[in-house]
PDB file of C-alpha atoms and ligand atoms in Angstrom:
ATOM      1  CA  MET Y   1     102.605  38.787  12.937  1.00 83.00           C
ATOM      2  CA  THR Y   2     104.612  41.688  14.331  1.00 86.00           C
ATOM      3  CA  LEU Y   3     102.887  43.923  16.794  1.00 95.00           C
ATOM      4  CA  THR Y   4     101.813  47.190  15.513  1.00 96.00           C
ATOM      5  CA  SER Y   5     100.758  50.656  16.978  1.00 97.00           C
ATOM      6  CA  PRO Y   6      97.465  52.439  17.005  1.00 97.00           C
ATOM      7  CA  GLY Y   7      99.021  55.133  14.847  1.00 97.00           C
ATOM      8  CA  VAL Y   8      99.795  52.663  12.051  1.00 96.00           C
ATOM      9  CA  LEU Y   9      96.355  51.028  12.237  1.00 97.00           C
ATOM     10  CA  ILE Y  10      94.614  54.489  12.162  1.00 96.00           C
ATOM     11  CA  GLU Y  11      96.583  55.587   9.257  1.00 94.00           C
ATOM     12  CA  ARG Y  12      95.706  52.459   7.351  1.00 92.00           C
ATOM     13  CA  ARG Y  13      92.009  52.876   8.100  1.00 86.00           C
ATOM     14  CA  THR Y  14      91.871  56.390   6.539  1.00 75.00           C
ATOM     15  CA  GLY Y  15      90.547  56.208   3.013  1.00 70.00           C
ATOM     16  CA  SER Y  16      89.497  52.554   3.277  1.00 73.00           C
ATOM     17  CA  THR Y  17      85.991  51.238   3.266  1.00 77.00           C
ATOM     18  CA  GLY Y  18      84.060  50.869   6.576  1.00 84.00           C
ATOM     19  CA  LEU Y  19      84.376  53.327   9.437  1.00 93.00           C
ATOM     20  CA  PRO Y  20      87.544  55.494   9.362  1.00 94.00           C
ATOM     21  CA  ALA Y  21      88.473  54.460  12.807  1.00 97.00           C
ATOM     22  CA  VAL Y  22      90.059  51.663  14.856  1.00 97.00           C
ATOM     23  CA  PRO Y  23      88.180  49.820  17.688  1.00 98.00           C
ATOM     24  CA  ALA Y  24      90.112  49.308  21.036  1.00 98.00           C
ATOM     25  CA  PHE Y  25      88.886  46.499  23.256  1.00 98.00           C
ATOM     26  CA  ASN Y  26      89.609  46.386  26.988  1.00 98.00           C
ATOM     27  CA  VAL Y  27      90.685  42.945  28.302  1.00 98.00           C
ATOM     28  CA  VAL Y  28      90.023  41.615  31.823  1.00 98.00           C
ATOM     29  CA  GLY Y  29      91.113  37.998  31.535  1.00 98.00           C
ATOM     30  CA  LEU Y  30      92.392  35.574  29.022  1.00 98.00           C
ATOM     31  CA  GLU Y  31      88.911  34.648  27.823  1.00 98.00           C
ATOM     32  CA  TYR Y  32      88.634  38.230  26.548  1.00 99.00           C
ATOM     33  CA  VAL Y  33      91.938  37.959  24.726  1.00 98.00           C
ATOM     34  CA  GLU Y  34      91.079  34.735  23.057  1.00 98.00           C
ATOM     35  CA  ALA Y  35      87.645  36.006  22.085  1.00 99.00           C
ATOM     36  CA  PHE Y  36      88.892  39.313  20.580  1.00 98.00           C
ATOM     37  CA  VAL Y  37      91.892  37.897  18.821  1.00 98.00           C
ATOM     38  CA  GLY Y  38      89.761  35.061  17.378  1.00 98.00           C
ATOM     39  CA  ALA Y  39      87.121  37.504  16.120  1.00 98.00           C
ATOM     40  CA  ALA Y  40      89.721  39.837  14.673  1.00 98.00           C
ATOM     41  CA  GLU Y  41      91.381  36.874  12.873  1.00 98.00           C
ATOM     42  CA  GLU Y  42      88.052  35.616  11.563  1.00 98.00           C
ATOM     43  CA  LEU Y  43      87.105  39.011  10.106  1.00 97.00           C
ATOM     44  CA  GLN Y  44      90.799  39.888   9.223  1.00 96.00           C
ATOM     45  CA  ALA Y  45      90.081  43.159  11.087  1.00 96.00           C
ATOM     46  CA  PRO Y  46      92.709  45.291  12.760  1.00 95.00           C
ATOM     47  CA  LEU Y  47      92.290  45.705  16.518  1.00 97.00           C
ATOM     48  CA  ILE Y  48      93.727  47.419  19.560  1.00 98.00           C
ATOM     49  CA  LEU Y  49      93.832  45.346  22.739  1.00 98.00           C
ATOM     50  CA  GLN Y  50      93.948  47.400  25.979  1.00 98.00           C
ATOM     51  CA  LEU Y  51      95.029  46.550  29.433  1.00 98.00           C
ATOM     52  CA  SER Y  52      93.990  49.199  31.948  1.00 97.00           C
ATOM     53  CA  GLN Y  53      95.801  50.213  35.025  1.00 97.00           C
ATOM     54  CA  ASN Y  54      92.739  48.828  37.005  1.00 96.00           C
ATOM     55  CA  ALA Y  55      92.869  45.508  35.147  1.00 98.00           C
ATOM     56  CA  VAL Y  56      96.575  45.306  35.971  1.00 98.00           C
ATOM     57  CA  ALA Y  57      95.792  45.841  39.700  1.00 98.00           C
ATOM     58  CA  TYR Y  58      93.107  43.092  39.569  1.00 98.00           C
ATOM     59  CA  ARG Y  59      95.608  40.709  37.952  1.00 97.00           C
ATOM     60  CA  GLY Y  60      98.110  41.525  40.688  1.00 97.00           C
ATOM     61  CA  GLY Y  61     100.830  43.040  38.400  1.00 98.00           C
ATOM     62  CA  LEU Y  62     101.489  43.692  34.817  1.00 98.00           C
ATOM     63  CA  ARG Y  63     104.012  41.110  33.596  1.00 96.00           C
ATOM     64  CA  PRO Y  64     102.468  37.700  33.620  1.00 97.00           C
ATOM     65  CA  PHE Y  65      99.135  38.687  32.162  1.00 98.00           C
ATOM     66  CA  ALA Y  66     100.748  41.219  29.769  1.00 98.00           C
ATOM     67  CA  ALA Y  67     103.065  38.504  28.502  1.00 98.00           C
ATOM     68  CA  ALA Y  68     100.077  36.407  27.535  1.00 98.00           C
ATOM     69  CA  VAL Y  69      98.307  39.327  25.833  1.00 98.00           C
ATOM     70  CA  LEU Y  70     101.502  40.282  23.928  1.00 98.00           C
ATOM     71  CA  ALA Y  71     102.010  36.713  22.914  1.00 98.00           C
ATOM     72  CA  ALA Y  72      98.479  36.394  21.632  1.00 98.00           C
ATOM     73  CA  ALA Y  73      98.703  39.549  19.710  1.00 98.00           C
ATOM     74  CA  THR Y  74     102.041  38.618  18.083  1.00 98.00           C
ATOM     75  CA  ALA Y  75     100.768  35.224  17.085  1.00 98.00           C
ATOM     76  CA  ALA Y  76      97.630  36.650  15.455  1.00 98.00           C
ATOM     77  CA  THR Y  77      97.244  36.630  11.701  1.00 97.00           C
ATOM     78  CA  VAL Y  78      96.060  40.209  11.737  1.00 97.00           C
ATOM     79  CA  PRO Y  79      97.857  43.372  12.957  1.00 97.00           C
ATOM     80  CA  ILE Y  80      97.144  43.960  16.609  1.00 98.00           C
ATOM     81  CA  ALA Y  81      98.296  46.878  18.891  1.00 98.00           C
ATOM     82  CA  VAL Y  82      98.607  46.318  22.646  1.00 98.00           C
ATOM     83  CA  GLN Y  83      98.112  49.446  24.728  1.00 98.00           C
ATOM     84  CA  LEU Y  84      98.263  50.291  28.453  1.00 98.00           C
ATOM     85  CA  ASP Y  85      95.052  52.192  29.159  1.00 97.00           C
ATOM     86  CA  HIS Y  86      94.252  54.982  31.697  1.00 95.00           C
ATOM     87  CA  ALA Y  87      97.689  54.805  33.360  1.00 96.00           C
ATOM     88  CA  GLU Y  88      98.287  57.345  35.999  1.00 95.00           C
ATOM     89  CA  ASP Y  89     101.251  55.524  37.553  1.00 97.00           C
ATOM     90  CA  VAL Y  90     104.520  56.487  35.795  1.00 98.00           C
ATOM     91  CA  GLY Y  91     106.263  53.400  37.156  1.00 98.00           C
ATOM     92  CA  LEU Y  92     103.609  51.194  35.550  1.00 98.00           C
ATOM     93  CA  VAL Y  93     103.912  53.146  32.243  1.00 98.00           C
ATOM     94  CA  ARG Y  94     107.681  52.431  32.241  1.00 98.00           C
ATOM     95  CA  GLU Y  95     107.131  48.769  33.008  1.00 98.00           C
ATOM     96  CA  ALA Y  96     104.722  48.517  30.038  1.00 98.00           C
ATOM     97  CA  ALA Y  97     107.187  50.115  27.872  1.00 98.00           C
ATOM     98  CA  ASP Y  98     109.789  47.560  28.907  1.00 98.00           C
ATOM     99  CA  ALA Y  99     107.452  44.619  28.462  1.00 98.00           C
ATOM    100  CA  GLY Y 100     106.771  45.631  24.850  1.00 97.00           C
ATOM    101  CA  PHE Y 101     103.499  47.394  24.794  1.00 98.00           C
ATOM    102  CA  THR Y 102     103.204  49.482  21.483  1.00 96.00           C
ATOM    103  CA  SER Y 103     101.247  52.328  23.079  1.00 98.00           C
ATOM    104  CA  VAL Y 104     100.267  53.890  26.330  1.00 98.00           C
ATOM    105  CA  MET Y 105      97.479  56.145  27.421  1.00 97.00           C
ATOM    106  CA  PHE Y 106      98.786  58.315  30.140  1.00 97.00           C
ATOM    107  CA  ASP Y 107      95.932  59.784  32.006  1.00 94.00           C
ATOM    108  CA  ALA Y 108      96.541  63.023  33.966  1.00 93.00           C
ATOM    109  CA  SER Y 109      93.107  64.398  33.145  1.00 89.00           C
ATOM    110  CA  ARG Y 110      92.367  64.849  36.843  1.00 87.00           C
ATOM    111  CA  MET Y 111      95.046  67.383  37.038  1.00 90.00           C
ATOM    112  CA  ASP Y 112      94.550  71.084  36.015  1.00 91.00           C
ATOM    113  CA  PHE Y 113      95.603  72.086  32.522  1.00 93.00           C
ATOM    114  CA  ASP Y 114      99.241  73.143  33.243  1.00 95.00           C
ATOM    115  CA  GLU Y 115      99.914  70.145  35.504  1.00 95.00           C
ATOM    116  CA  ASN Y 116      98.403  67.786  32.937  1.00 95.00           C
ATOM    117  CA  VAL Y 117     100.612  69.352  30.251  1.00 97.00           C
ATOM    118  CA  GLU Y 118     103.772  69.112  32.348  1.00 97.00           C
ATOM    119  CA  GLN Y 119     103.365  65.620  33.333  1.00 97.00           C
ATOM    120  CA  THR Y 120     102.067  64.358  29.977  1.00 97.00           C
ATOM    121  CA  ARG Y 121     104.929  66.124  28.171  1.00 98.00           C
ATOM    122  CA  ALA Y 122     107.477  64.498  30.347  1.00 98.00           C
ATOM    123  CA  ILE Y 123     106.193  60.984  29.853  1.00 98.00           C
ATOM    124  CA  ALA Y 124     105.411  61.595  26.178  1.00 98.00           C
ATOM    125  CA  ASP Y 125     109.156  62.635  25.541  1.00 98.00           C
ATOM    126  CA  GLU Y 126     110.333  59.518  27.200  1.00 98.00           C
ATOM    127  CA  LEU Y 127     107.917  57.063  25.444  1.00 98.00           C
ATOM    128  CA  ARG Y 128     108.207  58.582  21.949  1.00 96.00           C
ATOM    129  CA  ALA Y 129     112.044  58.198  22.214  1.00 97.00           C
ATOM    130  CA  GLN Y 130     111.328  54.378  22.515  1.00 97.00           C
ATOM    131  CA  GLY Y 131     108.899  54.409  19.488  1.00 97.00           C
ATOM    132  CA  ILE Y 132     105.837  54.122  21.658  1.00 98.00           C
ATOM    133  CA  TRP Y 133     102.463  55.792  20.546  1.00 98.00           C
ATOM    134  CA  VAL Y 134     101.222  58.052  23.316  1.00 98.00           C
ATOM    135  CA  GLU Y 135      97.609  58.946  23.954  1.00 98.00           C
ATOM    136  CA  ALA Y 136      96.609  61.531  26.661  1.00 97.00           C
ATOM    137  CA  GLU Y 137      93.333  62.918  27.853  1.00 94.00           C
ATOM    138  CA  LEU Y 138      91.985  66.292  28.217  1.00 90.00           C
ATOM    139  CA  GLY Y 139      88.571  67.220  29.625  1.00 72.00           C
ATOM    140  CA  GLU Y 140      87.124  70.377  30.915  1.00 48.00           C
ATOM    141  CA  ILE Y 141      89.165  73.404  31.833  1.00 33.00           C
ATOM    142  CA  GLY Y 142      90.578  72.508  35.231  1.00 34.00           C
ATOM    143  CA  GLY Y 143      89.622  68.810  34.517  1.00 39.00           C
ATOM    144  CA  LYS Y 144      88.651  68.231  38.166  1.00 37.00           C
ATOM    145  CA  ALA Y 145      85.619  66.159  37.450  1.00 51.00           C
ATOM    146  CA  GLY Y 146      87.523  63.869  35.044  1.00 55.00           C
ATOM    147  CA  ALA Y 147      87.115  64.135  31.243  1.00 57.00           C
ATOM    148  CA  HIS Y 148      84.424  61.525  30.787  1.00 62.00           C
ATOM    149  CA  ALA Y 149      81.611  62.529  33.080  1.00 65.00           C
ATOM    150  CA  LEU Y 150      78.462  63.281  31.075  1.00 69.00           C
ATOM    151  CA  GLY Y 151      78.219  67.026  30.372  1.00 78.00           C
ATOM    152  CA  VAL Y 152      82.108  67.518  30.444  1.00 82.00           C
ATOM    153  CA  ARG Y 153      83.416  68.748  27.130  1.00 91.00           C
ATOM    154  CA  THR Y 154      86.942  69.413  25.788  1.00 94.00           C
ATOM    155  CA  ASP Y 155      87.639  72.854  24.367  1.00 94.00           C
ATOM    156  CA  PRO Y 156      89.073  72.782  20.887  1.00 96.00           C
ATOM    157  CA  GLN Y 157      91.508  75.681  21.408  1.00 96.00           C
ATOM    158  CA  GLU Y 158      92.747  74.207  24.536  1.00 95.00           C
ATOM    159  CA  ALA Y 159      93.021  70.808  22.982  1.00 97.00           C
ATOM    160  CA  ALA Y 160      95.208  72.273  20.212  1.00 98.00           C
ATOM    161  CA  LEU Y 161      97.399  74.015  22.702  1.00 97.00           C
ATOM    162  CA  PHE Y 162      97.723  70.789  24.709  1.00 97.00           C
ATOM    163  CA  VAL Y 163      98.718  68.645  21.762  1.00 98.00           C
ATOM    164  CA  GLU Y 164     101.194  71.260  20.688  1.00 98.00           C
ATOM    165  CA  ARG Y 165     102.877  71.483  24.110  1.00 98.00           C
ATOM    166  CA  THR Y 166     102.828  67.834  24.975  1.00 98.00           C
ATOM    167  CA  GLY Y 167     103.715  66.227  21.525  1.00 98.00           C
ATOM    168  CA  VAL Y 168     101.219  63.342  22.145  1.00 98.00           C
ATOM    169  CA  ASP Y 169     100.150  61.172  19.236  1.00 98.00           C
ATOM    170  CA  GLY Y 170      96.502  60.777  20.112  1.00 98.00           C
ATOM    171  CA  LEU Y 171      94.023  62.794  22.286  1.00 97.00           C
ATOM    172  CA  ALA Y 172      91.001  61.316  24.195  1.00 96.00           C
ATOM    173  CA  VAL Y 173      88.340  63.980  24.261  1.00 95.00           C
ATOM    174  CA  ALA Y 174      85.246  64.563  26.215  1.00 93.00           C
ATOM    175  CA  VAL Y 175      82.351  64.964  23.763  1.00 94.00           C
ATOM    176  CA  GLY Y 176      79.331  63.370  25.533  1.00 93.00           C
ATOM    177  CA  SER Y 177      80.288  59.942  26.305  1.00 93.00           C
ATOM    178  CA  SER Y 178      80.824  58.569  29.865  1.00 92.00           C
ATOM    179  CA  HIS Y 179      82.647  55.549  31.181  1.00 92.00           C
ATOM    180  CA  ALA Y 180      80.980  52.403  32.438  1.00 93.00           C
ATOM    181  CA  MET Y 181      77.506  53.098  31.065  1.00 93.00           C
ATOM    182  CA  ARG Y 182      75.195  50.018  30.886  1.00 95.00           C
ATOM    183  CA  THR Y 183      72.737  51.526  28.402  1.00 96.00           C
ATOM    184  CA  ARG Y 184      73.630  52.985  24.954  1.00 97.00           C
ATOM    185  CA  GLU Y 185      71.969  56.303  25.504  1.00 95.00           C
ATOM    186  CA  ALA Y 186      74.945  58.772  25.412  1.00 94.00           C
ATOM    187  CA  VAL Y 187      74.436  61.622  22.923  1.00 95.00           C
ATOM    188  CA  LEU Y 188      77.650  62.722  21.266  1.00 96.00           C
ATOM    189  CA  ASP Y 189      78.296  66.340  20.295  1.00 96.00           C
ATOM    190  CA  LEU Y 190      79.041  65.903  16.586  1.00 98.00           C
ATOM    191  CA  GLY Y 191      79.669  69.582  16.027  1.00 98.00           C
ATOM    192  CA  LEU Y 192      82.332  69.678  18.833  1.00 98.00           C
ATOM    193  CA  ILE Y 193      83.936  66.366  17.354  1.00 98.00           C
ATOM    194  CA  ALA Y 194      84.208  68.272  14.006  1.00 98.00           C
ATOM    195  CA  ALA Y 195      85.572  71.385  15.701  1.00 98.00           C
ATOM    196  CA  LEU Y 196      88.246  69.283  17.619  1.00 98.00           C
ATOM    197  CA  ARG Y 197      89.156  67.518  14.380  1.00 98.00           C
ATOM    198  CA  ASP Y 198      89.781  70.791  12.648  1.00 98.00           C
ATOM    199  CA  ALA Y 199      91.707  72.296  15.640  1.00 98.00           C
ATOM    200  CA  VAL Y 200      93.880  69.243  16.606  1.00 98.00           C
ATOM    201  CA  SER Y 201      96.585  67.690  14.552  1.00 96.00           C
ATOM    202  CA  VAL Y 202      96.485  64.170  16.014  1.00 98.00           C
ATOM    203  CA  PRO Y 203      93.818  61.364  16.034  1.00 98.00           C
ATOM    204  CA  LEU Y 204      90.916  61.853  18.324  1.00 98.00           C
ATOM    205  CA  VAL Y 205      89.968  59.075  20.715  1.00 97.00           C
ATOM    206  CA  LEU Y 206      86.375  58.311  22.059  1.00 96.00           C
ATOM    207  CA  HIS Y 207      86.233  56.679  25.499  1.00 95.00           C
ATOM    208  CA  GLY Y 208      83.178  55.089  27.120  1.00 94.00           C
ATOM    209  CA  ALA Y 209      81.894  53.877  23.833  1.00 96.00           C
ATOM    210  CA  SER Y 210      79.869  51.202  25.583  1.00 96.00           C
ATOM    211  CA  GLY Y 211      77.266  53.987  26.385  1.00 95.00           C
ATOM    212  CA  VAL Y 212      76.959  54.851  22.642  1.00 96.00           C
ATOM    213  CA  SER Y 213      74.795  53.204  20.032  1.00 98.00           C
ATOM    214  CA  ASP Y 214      76.444  51.635  16.915  1.00 96.00           C
ATOM    215  CA  GLU Y 215      74.798  54.239  14.822  1.00 97.00           C
ATOM    216  CA  ARG Y 216      76.224  57.185  16.935  1.00 98.00           C
ATOM    217  CA  VAL Y 217      79.696  55.570  17.016  1.00 98.00           C
ATOM    218  CA  ALA Y 218      79.509  55.603  13.200  1.00 97.00           C
ATOM    219  CA  GLU Y 219      78.478  59.251  13.081  1.00 98.00           C
ATOM    220  CA  ALA Y 220      81.259  60.121  15.527  1.00 98.00           C
ATOM    221  CA  THR Y 221      83.917  58.441  13.233  1.00 97.00           C
ATOM    222  CA  HIS Y 222      82.572  60.299  10.260  1.00 97.00           C
ATOM    223  CA  ALA Y 223      82.823  63.608  12.226  1.00 98.00           C
ATOM    224  CA  GLY Y 224      86.435  62.901  13.141  1.00 98.00           C
ATOM    225  CA  ILE Y 225      86.948  60.233  15.857  1.00 98.00           C
ATOM    226  CA  ARG Y 226      89.772  57.846  14.859  1.00 98.00           C
ATOM    227  CA  LYS Y 227      90.020  55.430  17.847  1.00 98.00           C
ATOM    228  CA  VAL Y 228      86.981  53.996  19.745  1.00 98.00           C
ATOM    229  CA  ASN Y 229      87.378  52.401  23.172  1.00 97.00           C
ATOM    230  CA  PHE Y 230      84.951  49.713  24.373  1.00 98.00           C
ATOM    231  CA  GLY Y 231      85.021  47.989  27.779  1.00 97.00           C
ATOM    232  CA  THR Y 232      81.881  47.718  29.720  1.00 97.00           C
ATOM    233  CA  ARG Y 233      79.686  46.239  26.942  1.00 98.00           C
ATOM    234  CA  PHE Y 234      81.962  43.205  26.937  1.00 98.00           C
ATOM    235  CA  ASN Y 235      81.658  42.912  30.745  1.00 98.00           C
ATOM    236  CA  ILE Y 236      77.863  43.030  30.400  1.00 98.00           C
ATOM    237  CA  GLU Y 237      77.959  40.307  27.700  1.00 98.00           C
ATOM    238  CA  PHE Y 238      80.425  38.099  29.663  1.00 98.00           C
ATOM    239  CA  THR Y 239      78.495  38.380  32.973  1.00 98.00           C
ATOM    240  CA  ALA Y 240      75.044  37.688  31.348  1.00 98.00           C
ATOM    241  CA  ALA Y 241      76.300  34.662  29.499  1.00 98.00           C
ATOM    242  CA  LEU Y 242      78.080  33.346  32.655  1.00 98.00           C
ATOM    243  CA  ARG Y 243      74.860  33.730  34.668  1.00 98.00           C
ATOM    244  CA  ALA Y 244      72.761  31.975  32.087  1.00 98.00           C
ATOM    245  CA  ALA Y 245      75.296  29.188  31.784  1.00 98.00           C
ATOM    246  CA  LEU Y 246      75.588  28.773  35.629  1.00 98.00           C
ATOM    247  CA  ALA Y 247      71.853  28.690  35.986  1.00 98.00           C
ATOM    248  CA  GLU Y 248      71.726  25.583  33.804  1.00 98.00           C
ATOM    249  CA  TYR Y 249      74.831  23.797  34.780  1.00 98.00           C
ATOM    250  CA  GLU Y 250      75.356  21.870  38.041  1.00 97.00           C
ATOM    251  CA  GLY Y 251      78.844  20.469  37.309  1.00 98.00           C
ATOM    252  CA  VAL Y 252      82.118  21.955  38.470  1.00 98.00           C
ATOM    253  CA  ASP Y 253      84.119  22.269  35.175  1.00 98.00           C
ATOM    254  CA  PRO Y 254      84.873  25.992  34.668  1.00 98.00           C
ATOM    255  CA  ARG Y 255      85.592  25.372  31.107  1.00 98.00           C
ATOM    256  CA  THR Y 256      81.876  24.638  30.508  1.00 98.00           C
ATOM    257  CA  TYR Y 257      80.568  27.997  31.732  1.00 98.00           C
ATOM    258  CA  LEU Y 258      83.640  30.064  30.765  1.00 98.00           C
ATOM    259  CA  ASN Y 259      83.299  28.776  27.224  1.00 98.00           C
ATOM    260  CA  SER Y 260      79.720  30.156  26.977  1.00 98.00           C
ATOM    261  CA  ALA Y 261      80.956  33.556  28.307  1.00 98.00           C
ATOM    262  CA  ARG Y 262      83.880  33.539  25.911  1.00 98.00           C
ATOM    263  CA  SER Y 263      81.500  32.731  22.965  1.00 98.00           C
ATOM    264  CA  ALA Y 264      79.302  35.645  23.899  1.00 98.00           C
ATOM    265  CA  LEU Y 265      82.376  37.951  23.812  1.00 98.00           C
ATOM    266  CA  THR Y 266      83.384  36.466  20.440  1.00 98.00           C
ATOM    267  CA  ALA Y 267      79.934  37.176  19.040  1.00 98.00           C
ATOM    268  CA  ASP Y 268      79.830  40.752  20.291  1.00 98.00           C
ATOM    269  CA  ALA Y 269      83.456  41.403  19.170  1.00 98.00           C
ATOM    270  CA  ARG Y 270      82.565  40.033  15.696  1.00 98.00           C
ATOM    271  CA  ARG Y 271      79.480  42.344  15.679  1.00 97.00           C
ATOM    272  CA  LEU Y 272      81.613  45.382  16.473  1.00 97.00           C
ATOM    273  CA  LEU Y 273      84.509  44.604  14.130  1.00 97.00           C
ATOM    274  CA  ALA Y 274      82.021  44.108  11.329  1.00 96.00           C
ATOM    275  CA  LEU Y 275      80.792  47.662  12.032  1.00 96.00           C
ATOM    276  CA  PHE Y 276      84.275  49.010  11.580  1.00 95.00           C
ATOM    277  CA  SER Y 277      85.391  46.932   8.612  1.00 90.00           C
TER     278      SER Y 277
HETATM  279  O1  G3H T   1      89.396  53.302  28.165  1.00 59.04           O
HETATM  280  C1  G3H T   1      88.488  52.384  28.025  1.00 59.04           C
HETATM  281  C2  G3H T   1      87.201  52.831  27.528  1.00 59.04           C
HETATM  282  O2  G3H T   1      86.944  54.190  27.660  1.00 59.04           O
HETATM  283  C3  G3H T   1      86.072  51.945  27.951  1.00 59.04           C
HETATM  284  O3  G3H T   1      84.833  52.660  28.297  1.00 59.04           O
HETATM  285  O4  G3H T   1      84.017  50.724  29.553  1.00 59.04           O
HETATM  286  O5  G3H T   1      82.621  52.636  29.078  1.00 59.04           O
HETATM  287  O6  G3H T   1      83.134  51.222  27.263  1.00 59.04           O
HETATM  288  P1  G3H T   1      83.594  51.815  28.681  1.00 59.04           P
HETATM  289 ZN1   ZN T   2      88.525  55.252  28.883  1.00 59.04          ZN
END
């Protein structure tokens, strides 16, 4: 199936049954890709696969692993988008565009507002001319602490101005979640999500969804979130399954224990995709 973009998937979700949002799953290795694509095909559920700048660094470069992710997404029987996530390196953004990614999240949220606008607008102009869906991030005024520390909030008026000035297609907002949480205790500001939805003309993105309970994810999408990013919860599942498998296995065939870890990812991906569809 042809690769698609988050924008197309989000538009299709609007008005359908299930949550009015599309999940995005971060991949670290091929087992993740196989598990996520397999679960999406099984449930015939749309999905966004994300490769972060950190994951690219771990793999030692973009191309070889990205080629595998793009091939798996293209071969899938459901529409899948492939996004470069949390990219701060403009060179990497361009490489992803050349490689065939359908979307990019350019993350200048550490900059102050004006610098974030300037850098994001320049890259958004370039990517949109190539038909690539562009997500950016805006946290607190000044943004020095990063947008996704607990307690940081995106201001609706500032968000509206940011979207207008940059022309981005999606906006990651700080509404109470935080990256890399290992418990699902984050409390989201639903009133702020609704205010952001009313103020901003493009889809809102929730990052750090691993720290949010399924029930709160559902509430957030009903309040206005349209794309939900999950990463850490899969790493937790993968690691736990791997530990358990290795504790019982004395052999040396990685396929044995990696298969257990991959199955754990498939089961969790299935659970999440069912929540959305
Ligand atoms: O961009 C990726 C997500 O925000 C993942 O966050 O690892 O806390 O689920 P998480
Ligand atoms: Zn994120």
